Short mmCIF file of C-alpha atoms and ligand atoms in Angstrom, two decimals:
data_model
loop_
_atom_site.label_atom_id
_atom_site.label_comp_id
_atom_site.label_asym_id
_atom_site.label_seq_id
_atom_site.Cartn_x
_atom_site.Cartn_y
_atom_site.Cartn_z
CA MET U 117 33.32 1.79 1.67
CA ILE U 118 33.13 -1.61 3.30
CA SER U 119 33.72 -0.10 6.71
CA ASP U 120 30.46 1.80 6.43
CA VAL U 121 28.59 -1.37 5.70
CA MET U 122 30.37 -3.46 8.27
CA THR U 123 30.20 -1.28 11.33
CA SER U 124 32.12 -2.96 14.14
CA ARG U 125 30.30 -4.24 17.15
CA LYS U 126 31.90 -1.51 19.28
CA ASN U 127 30.47 1.21 17.02
CA HIS U 128 27.13 -0.48 16.96
CA LYS U 129 26.98 -0.47 20.74
CA SER U 130 27.81 3.18 21.03
CA LYS U 131 25.06 3.86 18.50
CA ILE U 132 22.62 2.10 20.73
CA VAL U 133 23.60 4.15 23.73
CA ASN U 134 23.28 7.41 21.80
CA ALA U 135 19.88 6.53 20.42
CA GLN U 136 18.69 5.61 23.88
CA SER U 137 15.08 4.46 23.81
CA LYS U 138 14.26 4.20 20.10
CA ILE U 139 16.81 2.31 18.01
CA ILE U 140 15.99 2.96 14.46
CA MET U 141 17.68 0.85 11.79
CA LYS U 142 18.31 3.00 8.78
CA TYR U 143 18.19 2.04 5.13
CA TYR U 144 19.73 4.06 2.28
CA SER U 145 18.85 4.03 -1.42
CA LEU U 146 21.32 2.45 -3.75
CA ASN U 147 20.71 5.34 -6.15
CA HIS U 148 21.92 7.68 -3.40
CA ASN U 149 19.38 10.31 -4.24
CA ALA U 150 16.74 9.86 -1.55
CA PRO U 151 16.60 10.32 2.23
CA ASN U 152 17.54 7.40 4.51
CA VAL U 153 14.48 5.76 6.01
CA SER U 154 13.48 3.53 8.92
CA PHE U 155 12.70 -0.20 8.51
CA GLN U 156 8.98 0.64 8.65
CA GLU U 157 9.22 3.24 5.91
CA ALA U 158 11.35 1.00 3.70
CA VAL U 159 8.81 -1.83 4.05
CA ILE U 160 5.85 0.42 3.31
CA LYS U 161 7.54 2.23 0.41
CA GLY U 162 9.07 -0.90 -1.16
CA ILE U 163 11.37 1.15 -3.33
CA ALA U 164 13.00 4.53 -2.71
CA PRO U 165 11.56 7.70 -4.35
CA ASP U 166 14.71 7.81 -6.58
CA LYS U 167 13.79 4.25 -7.73
CA GLY U 168 16.79 2.85 -5.85
CA LEU U 169 16.64 -0.38 -3.80
CA TYR U 170 16.94 0.09 -0.04
CA PHE U 171 20.00 -1.41 1.69
CA PRO U 172 20.83 -1.53 5.43
CA GLU U 173 23.34 1.07 6.68
CA THR U 174 25.08 -1.46 8.88
CA ILE U 175 25.57 -5.23 8.94
CA THR U 176 26.88 -6.28 12.35
CA PRO U 177 28.54 -9.72 12.81
CA LEU U 178 26.85 -11.99 15.42
CA ASN U 179 28.67 -13.15 18.51
CA ALA U 180 31.01 -16.14 18.29
CA ASP U 181 28.80 -17.59 20.96
CA PHE U 182 25.88 -17.74 18.64
CA PHE U 183 27.77 -19.88 16.14
CA ASP U 184 29.33 -22.05 18.84
CA THR U 185 25.89 -23.03 20.19
CA ILE U 186 23.71 -22.79 17.09
CA GLU U 187 22.88 -26.50 17.16
CA ASN U 188 21.04 -25.93 20.46
CA LEU U 189 18.89 -23.12 19.09
CA SER U 190 15.50 -23.56 17.52
CA ASN U 191 14.87 -22.23 14.02
CA GLU U 192 12.78 -19.45 15.55
CA GLU U 193 15.61 -18.40 17.92
CA ILE U 194 18.13 -18.37 15.07
CA ALA U 195 15.80 -16.27 12.96
CA TYR U 196 15.26 -13.79 15.78
CA GLN U 197 18.96 -13.39 16.46
CA ALA U 198 19.68 -12.95 12.72
CA ILE U 199 16.97 -10.48 11.84
CA LYS U 200 16.67 -8.30 14.93
CA GLN U 201 19.49 -5.90 14.06
CA PHE U 202 17.73 -5.01 10.81
CA ILE U 203 14.54 -3.99 12.61
CA GLY U 204 15.97 -2.26 15.68
CA ASN U 205 13.11 -1.78 18.10
CA GLU U 206 10.63 -0.64 15.47
CA ILE U 207 8.74 -3.87 16.21
CA PRO U 208 8.74 -4.88 19.94
CA GLU U 209 10.61 -8.08 20.74
CA ILE U 210 7.49 -10.01 21.74
CA ILE U 211 5.70 -9.17 18.54
CA LEU U 212 8.75 -9.80 16.35
CA LYS U 213 9.01 -13.25 17.94
CA GLU U 214 5.33 -13.89 17.17
CA ILE U 215 5.82 -12.79 13.54
CA ILE U 216 8.76 -15.16 13.23
CA ALA U 217 6.83 -18.04 14.79
CA GLU U 218 3.95 -17.58 12.32
CA THR U 219 6.41 -17.18 9.45
CA LEU U 220 8.33 -20.43 10.20
CA CYS U 221 5.48 -22.82 10.76
CA PHE U 222 7.13 -25.59 8.73
CA ASP U 223 10.48 -27.44 8.36
CA PHE U 224 13.60 -26.84 6.32
CA PRO U 225 15.08 -30.31 6.03
CA VAL U 226 18.61 -30.93 4.79
CA ILE U 227 18.62 -34.18 2.75
CA GLU U 228 21.74 -36.11 1.77
CA VAL U 229 21.51 -36.68 -2.01
CA GLU U 230 24.91 -38.19 -2.50
CA LYS U 231 28.24 -38.18 -0.66
CA ASP U 232 28.96 -34.65 0.50
CA ILE U 233 26.05 -33.20 -1.51
CA TYR U 234 22.87 -32.10 0.25
CA ALA U 235 19.55 -30.56 -0.77
CA LEU U 236 18.22 -27.82 1.50
CA GLU U 237 14.46 -28.19 1.00
CA LEU U 238 12.70 -24.82 1.19
CA PHE U 239 9.36 -25.97 -0.15
CA HIS U 240 7.45 -27.31 2.83
CA GLY U 241 5.43 -24.11 3.36
CA PRO U 242 1.77 -23.46 2.48
CA THR U 243 2.36 -22.87 -1.27
CA MET U 244 5.35 -25.19 -1.54
CA ALA U 245 7.71 -22.52 -2.89
CA PHE U 246 10.54 -20.90 -0.95
CA LYS U 247 8.94 -17.53 -1.36
CA ASP U 248 6.47 -18.49 1.44
CA VAL U 249 8.98 -17.31 4.12
CA GLY U 250 9.52 -13.85 2.69
CA ALA U 251 5.83 -13.34 1.92
CA ARG U 252 4.65 -14.43 5.35
CA PHE U 253 7.24 -12.28 7.10
CA MET U 254 6.56 -9.20 5.02
CA SER U 255 2.77 -9.48 5.37
CA ARG U 256 2.92 -9.67 9.17
CA CYS U 257 5.35 -6.66 9.35
CA LEU U 258 2.99 -4.66 7.22
CA GLY U 259 0.03 -5.78 9.28
CA TYR U 260 1.80 -4.67 12.48
CA PHE U 261 2.67 -1.25 11.02
CA ASN U 262 -0.96 -0.80 9.98
CA LYS U 263 -2.25 -1.60 13.40
CA GLU U 264 -0.59 1.57 14.69
CA LYS U 265 -2.20 3.65 12.00
CA LYS U 266 -5.86 2.77 12.25
CA ASP U 267 -7.12 5.22 9.64
CA SER U 268 -5.16 4.01 6.57
CA LYS U 269 -4.65 0.78 4.76
CA ASN U 270 -2.00 -0.42 2.32
CA THR U 271 -2.55 -1.98 -1.00
CA VAL U 272 -0.04 -4.59 -2.15
CA LEU U 273 0.05 -4.78 -5.90
CA VAL U 274 1.99 -7.69 -7.46
CA ALA U 275 2.44 -9.11 -10.95
CA THR U 276 3.18 -12.81 -11.11
CA SER U 277 4.32 -15.31 -13.64
CA GLY U 278 3.38 -18.10 -11.22
CA ASP U 279 4.91 -18.74 -7.87
CA THR U 280 5.18 -15.27 -6.36
CA GLY U 281 1.43 -14.69 -6.58
CA GLY U 282 0.52 -17.83 -4.70
CA ALA U 283 3.02 -17.19 -1.87
CA VAL U 284 1.92 -13.60 -1.55
CA ALA U 285 -1.78 -14.48 -1.61
CA SER U 286 -1.35 -17.13 1.07
CA GLY U 287 1.04 -15.06 3.13
CA PHE U 288 -1.22 -11.98 3.24
CA LEU U 289 -4.55 -13.81 3.59
CA GLY U 290 -6.53 -12.27 6.45
CA VAL U 291 -3.90 -9.67 7.37
CA LYS U 292 -5.83 -6.64 8.60
CA GLY U 293 -5.39 -3.31 6.87
CA VAL U 294 -3.73 -4.85 3.83
CA GLU U 295 -5.52 -5.34 0.48
CA VAL U 296 -3.71 -7.58 -2.03
CA ILE U 297 -4.16 -7.34 -5.75
CA ILE U 298 -2.47 -9.91 -7.95
CA LEU U 299 -2.19 -9.56 -11.68
CA TYR U 300 -1.52 -12.71 -13.65
CA PRO U 301 -1.48 -13.51 -17.38
CA SER U 302 -4.60 -15.42 -18.41
CA GLY U 303 -3.86 -18.98 -19.53
CA LYS U 304 -0.11 -18.57 -18.88
CA VAL U 305 0.13 -20.04 -15.42
CA SER U 306 -0.40 -23.66 -14.43
CA ASP U 307 -3.71 -24.90 -13.08
CA ILE U 308 -2.29 -25.35 -9.56
CA GLN U 309 -0.71 -21.88 -9.58
CA GLU U 310 -3.97 -20.30 -10.84
CA ARG U 311 -5.99 -21.96 -8.08
CA GLN U 312 -3.45 -20.83 -5.47
CA LEU U 313 -4.13 -17.21 -6.58
CA THR U 314 -7.86 -17.26 -7.26
CA THR U 315 -9.54 -19.36 -4.59
CA LEU U 316 -8.69 -17.60 -1.34
CA GLY U 317 -11.11 -14.64 -1.24
CA GLN U 318 -11.13 -12.26 1.77
CA ASN U 319 -8.51 -9.51 1.21
CA ILE U 320 -7.03 -11.15 -1.90
CA THR U 321 -8.23 -10.23 -5.41
CA ALA U 322 -6.95 -11.87 -8.56
CA LEU U 323 -6.98 -9.84 -11.74
CA GLU U 324 -6.74 -12.01 -14.84
CA VAL U 325 -4.99 -10.08 -17.51
CA ASP U 326 -5.61 -10.67 -21.19
CA GLY U 327 -1.91 -10.61 -22.08
CA VAL U 328 1.55 -11.97 -21.05
CA PHE U 329 3.56 -11.55 -17.82
CA ASP U 330 5.32 -8.40 -19.13
CA ASP U 331 1.91 -6.73 -19.68
CA CYS U 332 1.06 -7.45 -15.99
CA GLN U 333 4.41 -6.13 -14.91
CA ASP U 334 4.07 -2.94 -17.02
CA MET U 335 0.62 -2.22 -15.52
CA VAL U 336 1.99 -2.56 -12.00
CA LYS U 337 4.90 -0.28 -12.72
CA LYS U 338 2.58 2.28 -14.28
CA ALA U 339 0.33 2.22 -11.22
CA PHE U 340 3.27 2.93 -8.84
CA LEU U 341 4.09 6.06 -10.91
CA ASP U 342 0.47 7.26 -11.38
CA ILE U 343 -0.11 10.43 -9.36
CA ASP U 344 -3.86 9.79 -9.34
CA LEU U 345 -3.11 6.74 -7.18
CA LYS U 346 -0.78 8.48 -4.72
CA ASN U 347 -3.25 8.26 -1.77
CA LYS U 348 -3.72 4.50 -2.32
CA ASN U 349 -0.51 3.59 -0.44
CA LEU U 350 0.54 1.05 -3.03
CA THR U 351 3.47 -1.16 -2.19
CA SER U 352 5.23 -4.08 -3.85
CA ALA U 353 5.71 -7.57 -2.50
CA ASN U 354 8.58 -8.84 -4.62
CA SER U 355 12.14 -9.29 -3.41
CA ILE U 356 13.02 -5.59 -3.86
CA ASN U 357 11.03 -5.13 -0.60
CA ILE U 358 13.45 -5.63 2.30
CA ALA U 359 10.87 -7.47 4.40
CA ARG U 360 10.50 -10.10 1.71
CA TRP U 361 14.15 -10.26 0.91
CA LEU U 362 16.01 -10.27 4.27
CA PRO U 363 14.28 -13.29 5.97
CA GLN U 364 15.70 -15.50 3.23
CA MET U 365 19.02 -15.33 5.11
CA PHE U 366 17.54 -17.80 7.64
CA TYR U 367 17.95 -20.73 5.27
CA PHE U 368 21.70 -20.42 5.17
CA PHE U 369 21.90 -20.55 8.95
CA TYR U 370 19.66 -23.70 9.04
CA ALA U 371 21.86 -25.62 6.63
CA TYR U 372 24.94 -24.65 8.71
CA LYS U 373 23.18 -25.80 11.87
CA ALA U 374 22.46 -29.20 10.30
CA LEU U 375 25.96 -29.72 8.81
CA LYS U 376 28.25 -28.00 11.32
CA LYS U 377 29.18 -31.36 12.89
CA GLU U 378 30.80 -32.47 9.63
CA ASN U 379 33.41 -29.79 10.21
CA LYS U 380 34.12 -29.14 6.56
CA PRO U 381 33.94 -25.96 4.39
CA LEU U 382 30.44 -25.31 3.02
CA ILE U 383 29.59 -24.34 -0.53
CA TYR U 384 26.02 -23.13 -1.21
CA SER U 385 24.46 -23.23 -4.67
CA CYS U 386 21.30 -21.11 -5.26
CA PRO U 387 19.18 -21.47 -8.34
CA SER U 388 18.98 -17.79 -9.14
CA GLY U 389 16.53 -15.51 -10.96
CA ASN U 390 16.29 -12.10 -9.34
CA PHE U 391 19.26 -12.99 -7.06
CA GLY U 392 17.39 -12.12 -3.88
CA ASN U 393 17.91 -15.48 -2.20
CA ILE U 394 21.69 -15.61 -2.78
CA CYS U 395 22.06 -11.92 -1.85
CA ALA U 396 20.45 -12.76 1.53
CA GLY U 397 23.03 -15.55 1.86
CA ILE U 398 25.84 -13.14 1.34
CA ILE U 399 24.46 -11.00 4.19
CA ALA U 400 24.54 -14.11 6.40
CA LYS U 401 28.23 -14.51 5.52
CA LYS U 402 28.86 -10.85 6.40
CA MET U 403 27.23 -11.60 9.74
CA GLY U 404 29.91 -14.26 10.36
CA LEU U 405 28.27 -17.41 9.02
CA PRO U 406 31.23 -19.57 7.79
CA ILE U 407 30.39 -19.99 4.13
CA GLU U 408 33.31 -20.98 1.95
CA HIS U 409 31.81 -20.14 -1.41
CA PHE U 410 28.57 -19.23 -3.22
CA VAL U 411 27.38 -20.47 -6.59
CA ALA U 412 24.65 -18.64 -8.45
CA SER U 413 23.29 -21.24 -10.78
CA THR U 414 21.19 -19.95 -13.69
CA ASN U 415 19.35 -21.28 -16.68
CA VAL U 416 20.15 -19.74 -20.09
CA ASN U 417 19.27 -16.33 -18.71
CA ASP U 418 22.94 -15.81 -18.09
CA THR U 419 23.50 -12.10 -17.43
CA VAL U 420 25.49 -12.71 -14.22
CA PRO U 421 27.63 -15.63 -15.50
CA ARG U 422 28.57 -13.43 -18.46
CA PHE U 423 29.38 -10.56 -16.12
CA LEU U 424 31.75 -12.74 -14.11
CA GLU U 425 33.46 -13.92 -17.21
CA LYS U 426 33.72 -10.67 -19.10
CA GLY U 427 33.42 -7.98 -16.45
CA ILE U 428 30.59 -6.27 -18.36
CA TYR U 429 27.02 -6.17 -17.03
CA ASP U 430 24.93 -6.45 -20.13
CA PRO U 431 21.31 -7.48 -19.43
CA LYS U 432 19.23 -9.19 -22.15
CA PRO U 433 15.52 -9.77 -22.51
CA SER U 434 14.53 -12.98 -20.71
CA LYS U 435 14.14 -16.33 -22.51
CA ALA U 436 11.53 -18.94 -21.52
CA THR U 437 12.86 -22.10 -19.92
CA ILE U 438 11.60 -25.09 -17.90
CA SER U 439 12.94 -23.42 -14.75
CA ASN U 440 10.64 -20.49 -15.39
CA ALA U 441 10.87 -18.83 -11.99
CA MET U 442 14.43 -17.93 -13.01
CA ASP U 443 13.61 -16.44 -16.41
CA VAL U 444 15.03 -13.06 -15.55
CA GLY U 445 17.15 -11.03 -17.91
CA ASN U 446 18.09 -8.21 -15.51
CA PRO U 447 18.24 -9.54 -11.93
CA SER U 448 16.98 -6.79 -9.67
CA ASN U 449 18.97 -7.71 -6.54
CA PHE U 450 22.38 -7.98 -8.22
CA ILE U 451 23.01 -4.31 -7.43
CA ARG U 452 22.75 -5.17 -3.73
CA ILE U 453 25.42 -7.81 -4.15
CA GLN U 454 27.69 -5.38 -5.93
CA GLU U 455 27.23 -2.96 -3.12
CA MET U 456 28.50 -5.53 -0.63
CA TYR U 457 31.61 -6.06 -2.74
CA GLN U 458 32.12 -2.40 -3.48
CA ASN U 459 32.15 -3.32 -7.17
CA ASP U 460 35.49 -5.10 -6.62
CA LEU U 461 35.20 -7.92 -9.12
CA GLU U 462 38.34 -9.79 -8.09
CA GLN U 463 37.33 -9.84 -4.40
CA PHE U 464 33.82 -10.87 -5.45
CA LYS U 465 35.04 -13.82 -7.52
CA LYS U 466 36.89 -15.22 -4.49
CA ASP U 467 33.57 -15.77 -2.76
CA PHE U 468 31.23 -16.25 -5.69
CA SER U 469 30.88 -18.18 -8.93
CA SER U 470 28.02 -18.23 -11.41
CA PHE U 471 27.27 -20.86 -14.05
CA THR U 472 24.64 -21.19 -16.73
CA PHE U 473 22.85 -24.40 -17.82
CA SER U 474 20.48 -25.29 -20.72
CA ASP U 475 17.16 -27.04 -20.40
CA GLU U 476 18.71 -30.21 -21.87
CA GLU U 477 21.38 -30.25 -19.20
CA THR U 478 18.77 -29.60 -16.55
CA LEU U 479 16.64 -32.58 -17.68
CA GLU U 480 19.74 -34.80 -17.78
CA ALA U 481 20.62 -33.71 -14.24
CA MET U 482 17.10 -34.56 -12.99
CA LYS U 483 17.50 -38.03 -14.45
CA THR U 484 20.97 -38.53 -12.98
CA ILE U 485 19.94 -37.39 -9.53
CA TYR U 486 16.89 -39.68 -9.61
CA ASN U 487 18.54 -42.74 -11.18
CA THR U 488 21.64 -42.72 -9.04
CA ASN U 489 20.26 -41.44 -5.76
CA GLY U 490 16.47 -41.80 -5.92
CA TYR U 491 15.99 -38.14 -5.20
CA ILE U 492 13.34 -36.21 -7.16
CA ALA U 493 14.52 -32.72 -7.99
CA GLU U 494 12.44 -30.27 -9.96
CA PRO U 495 14.11 -28.07 -12.66
CA HIS U 496 15.23 -25.21 -10.39
CA GLY U 497 16.83 -27.53 -7.88
CA ALA U 498 18.49 -29.46 -10.70
CA VAL U 499 20.07 -26.23 -12.00
CA GLY U 500 21.36 -25.65 -8.46
CA TYR U 501 22.78 -29.16 -8.35
CA LEU U 502 24.61 -28.69 -11.65
CA GLY U 503 26.28 -25.46 -10.50
CA LEU U 504 27.28 -27.12 -7.26
CA LYS U 505 28.86 -30.11 -8.96
CA LYS U 506 30.88 -27.81 -11.18
CA GLU U 507 32.18 -25.64 -8.30
CA LEU U 508 32.95 -28.65 -6.08
CA GLN U 509 35.69 -29.68 -8.48
CA ASN U 510 37.66 -26.73 -7.08
CA HIS U 511 37.05 -27.63 -3.37
CA LYS U 512 38.08 -31.20 -2.77
CA ASN U 513 37.29 -31.35 0.94
CA ALA U 514 34.09 -29.37 1.00
CA ILE U 515 30.39 -30.16 1.49
CA GLY U 516 27.97 -28.81 -1.10
CA ILE U 517 24.40 -27.67 -0.49
CA PHE U 518 21.98 -26.85 -3.23
CA LEU U 519 18.75 -25.05 -2.40
CA GLU U 520 15.67 -26.90 -3.61
CA THR U 521 13.30 -23.95 -4.07
CA ALA U 522 9.99 -25.59 -5.09
CA HIS U 523 8.22 -28.88 -4.53
CA PRO U 524 8.38 -31.18 -7.63
CA ILE U 525 4.54 -31.16 -7.79
CA LYS U 526 4.66 -27.52 -8.84
CA PHE U 527 6.52 -28.58 -11.98
CA LEU U 528 4.77 -31.95 -12.43
CA HIS U 529 4.43 -31.45 -16.22
CA THR U 530 8.21 -31.63 -16.42
CA VAL U 531 9.02 -33.91 -13.56
CA GLU U 532 6.59 -36.75 -14.27
CA PRO U 533 7.38 -37.43 -17.95
CA THR U 534 11.15 -36.86 -17.43
CA LEU U 535 11.52 -39.29 -14.53
CA ASN U 536 8.64 -41.49 -15.44
CA VAL U 537 7.09 -41.19 -12.03
CA LYS U 538 3.61 -40.31 -10.69
CA LEU U 539 3.85 -37.76 -7.89
CA PRO U 540 1.38 -37.93 -4.99
CA ILE U 541 -0.51 -34.72 -4.45
CA PRO U 542 0.51 -33.06 -1.16
CA THR U 543 -2.30 -31.84 1.18
CA GLN U 544 -1.37 -28.16 0.70
CA ILE U 545 -2.11 -28.55 -3.00
CA GLU U 546 -5.04 -30.84 -2.69
CA SER U 547 -6.87 -28.31 -0.59
CA VAL U 548 -6.90 -25.69 -3.37
CA LEU U 549 -7.67 -28.12 -6.19
CA ASN U 550 -11.37 -28.45 -5.39
CA LYS U 551 -11.97 -24.78 -4.57
CA GLU U 552 -13.65 -22.49 -7.05
CA LYS U 553 -11.68 -19.97 -9.10
CA VAL U 554 -12.72 -16.32 -8.75
CA SER U 555 -11.00 -13.71 -10.93
CA ILE U 556 -11.79 -10.34 -12.47
CA LYS U 557 -10.77 -10.11 -16.13
CA ILE U 558 -9.01 -6.95 -17.31
CA LYS U 559 -7.41 -5.91 -20.57
CA THR U 560 -5.89 -2.47 -20.19
CA TYR U 561 -4.21 -0.26 -17.64
CA GLU U 562 -7.38 1.89 -17.53
CA HIS U 563 -9.27 -1.17 -16.24
CA LEU U 564 -6.70 -1.60 -13.47
CA LYS U 565 -6.87 2.08 -12.53
CA THR U 566 -10.64 2.09 -12.41
CA PHE U 567 -10.53 -0.96 -10.20
CA LEU U 568 -8.01 0.64 -7.83
CA ILE U 569 -9.92 3.93 -7.54
CA GLN U 570 -13.42 2.52 -6.99
C1 LIG S 282 11.76 -17.16 -7.29
C2 LIG S 282 12.36 -18.50 -7.52
C3 LIG S 282 13.75 -18.69 -7.74
C4 LIG S 282 14.70 -17.57 -7.87
O1 LIG S 282 14.95 -16.88 -6.67
P1 LIG S 282 15.68 -15.46 -6.69
O2 LIG S 282 15.72 -15.05 -5.25
O3 LIG S 282 14.79 -14.53 -7.49
O4 LIG S 282 17.05 -15.59 -7.27
C5 LIG S 282 14.21 -20.01 -7.83
N1 LIG S 282 13.38 -21.07 -7.78
C6 LIG S 282 12.06 -20.91 -7.58
C7 LIG S 282 11.17 -22.10 -7.53
C8 LIG S 282 11.50 -19.62 -7.40
O5 LIG S 282 10.19 -19.54 -7.23
#
């Protein structure tokens, strides 16, 4: 029931009084067959024992005051106000503020691309992908929880097809008590991506798998279920983990802060793969952020657009595209979105549209954006732009924002020939290009297991 999720502020307050000193935010499993857990436990476990995703018991709207004065708040203050209810006092205020400051050590500019259309650039972090924010926040939360338990350490195991691995490697670098093991398919990631994974050292190990991404993913799944590895405290660092997923809500507040003065309804379009980013946006709306409408823009992996059209959720194996971070056939966070709409499709469609675009349309959009406006979008951002243009036809007086989720340099093999441009190499990328690759080659699950047990 929606009333369970949206506890009123009054109820929330009485809860605080009853709980007195320790306010524990609780998370329940969306499979409803596992005990509720604290923020800490949800972060450490990643996924519930019944294989369900964790979801917060309550989402409390922020004060009107917060929205009235948002333009006077720093990004860090906005992030703190937005996230604190999901953590309770499991992390002390002063430490949470430190974690946020370290997470948000770069800008989130809103760039006007054409009249009433803006790009929200999320790629100015250390690995130039929007996943930097979630990875940095999660790593520091895990590091904090490990400080309290001096005798144990956690191992983060992650399979990557490219961008996730780099953001996780950079985000967790040097975090005490956390070992990170990244599996990537040999020869199937770009040179820049490979260097971002394999050149850091310290607590980061790259395992180069003789196979494709699905082989890496299968090995990771097997390891999580392997009882011989129970005492290894394995956790996952993809967007099923609440500490990687929830901080993405910040972006939606930042675009509002930048565009509030225009005083027009806001439409957000997210290039979507696992639907973690857009799901965090919907939470921001539940917290009172005035968002008129969401667009989930996808490539030809169109499970959600088909669902909205036909009302049947029918996942298909993923197809390879030029916007490869969105090549997902069964988006793992969609179940969280359905939870927020209580599976009420009609209500959901009032707030949310989803459109699918081919690679040809994406390349055309990149050219249009560049030729008419001089803005260089990479394929994911271009898919977001296309969905936004389509939806804006239904909202004459609105402002549209598309999330630009990666720097064009990360997709230079598509961007340069399509736009006939030469991209300068940003310093973040330059710094890994001349470092030496170190990886351990593995072929089978047994190799991974032996490595984990040693
Ligand atoms: C991961 C990723 C996406 C998709 O984000 P989701 O939260 O999984 O929907 C889009 N663009 C880029 C560049 C990404 O790396």
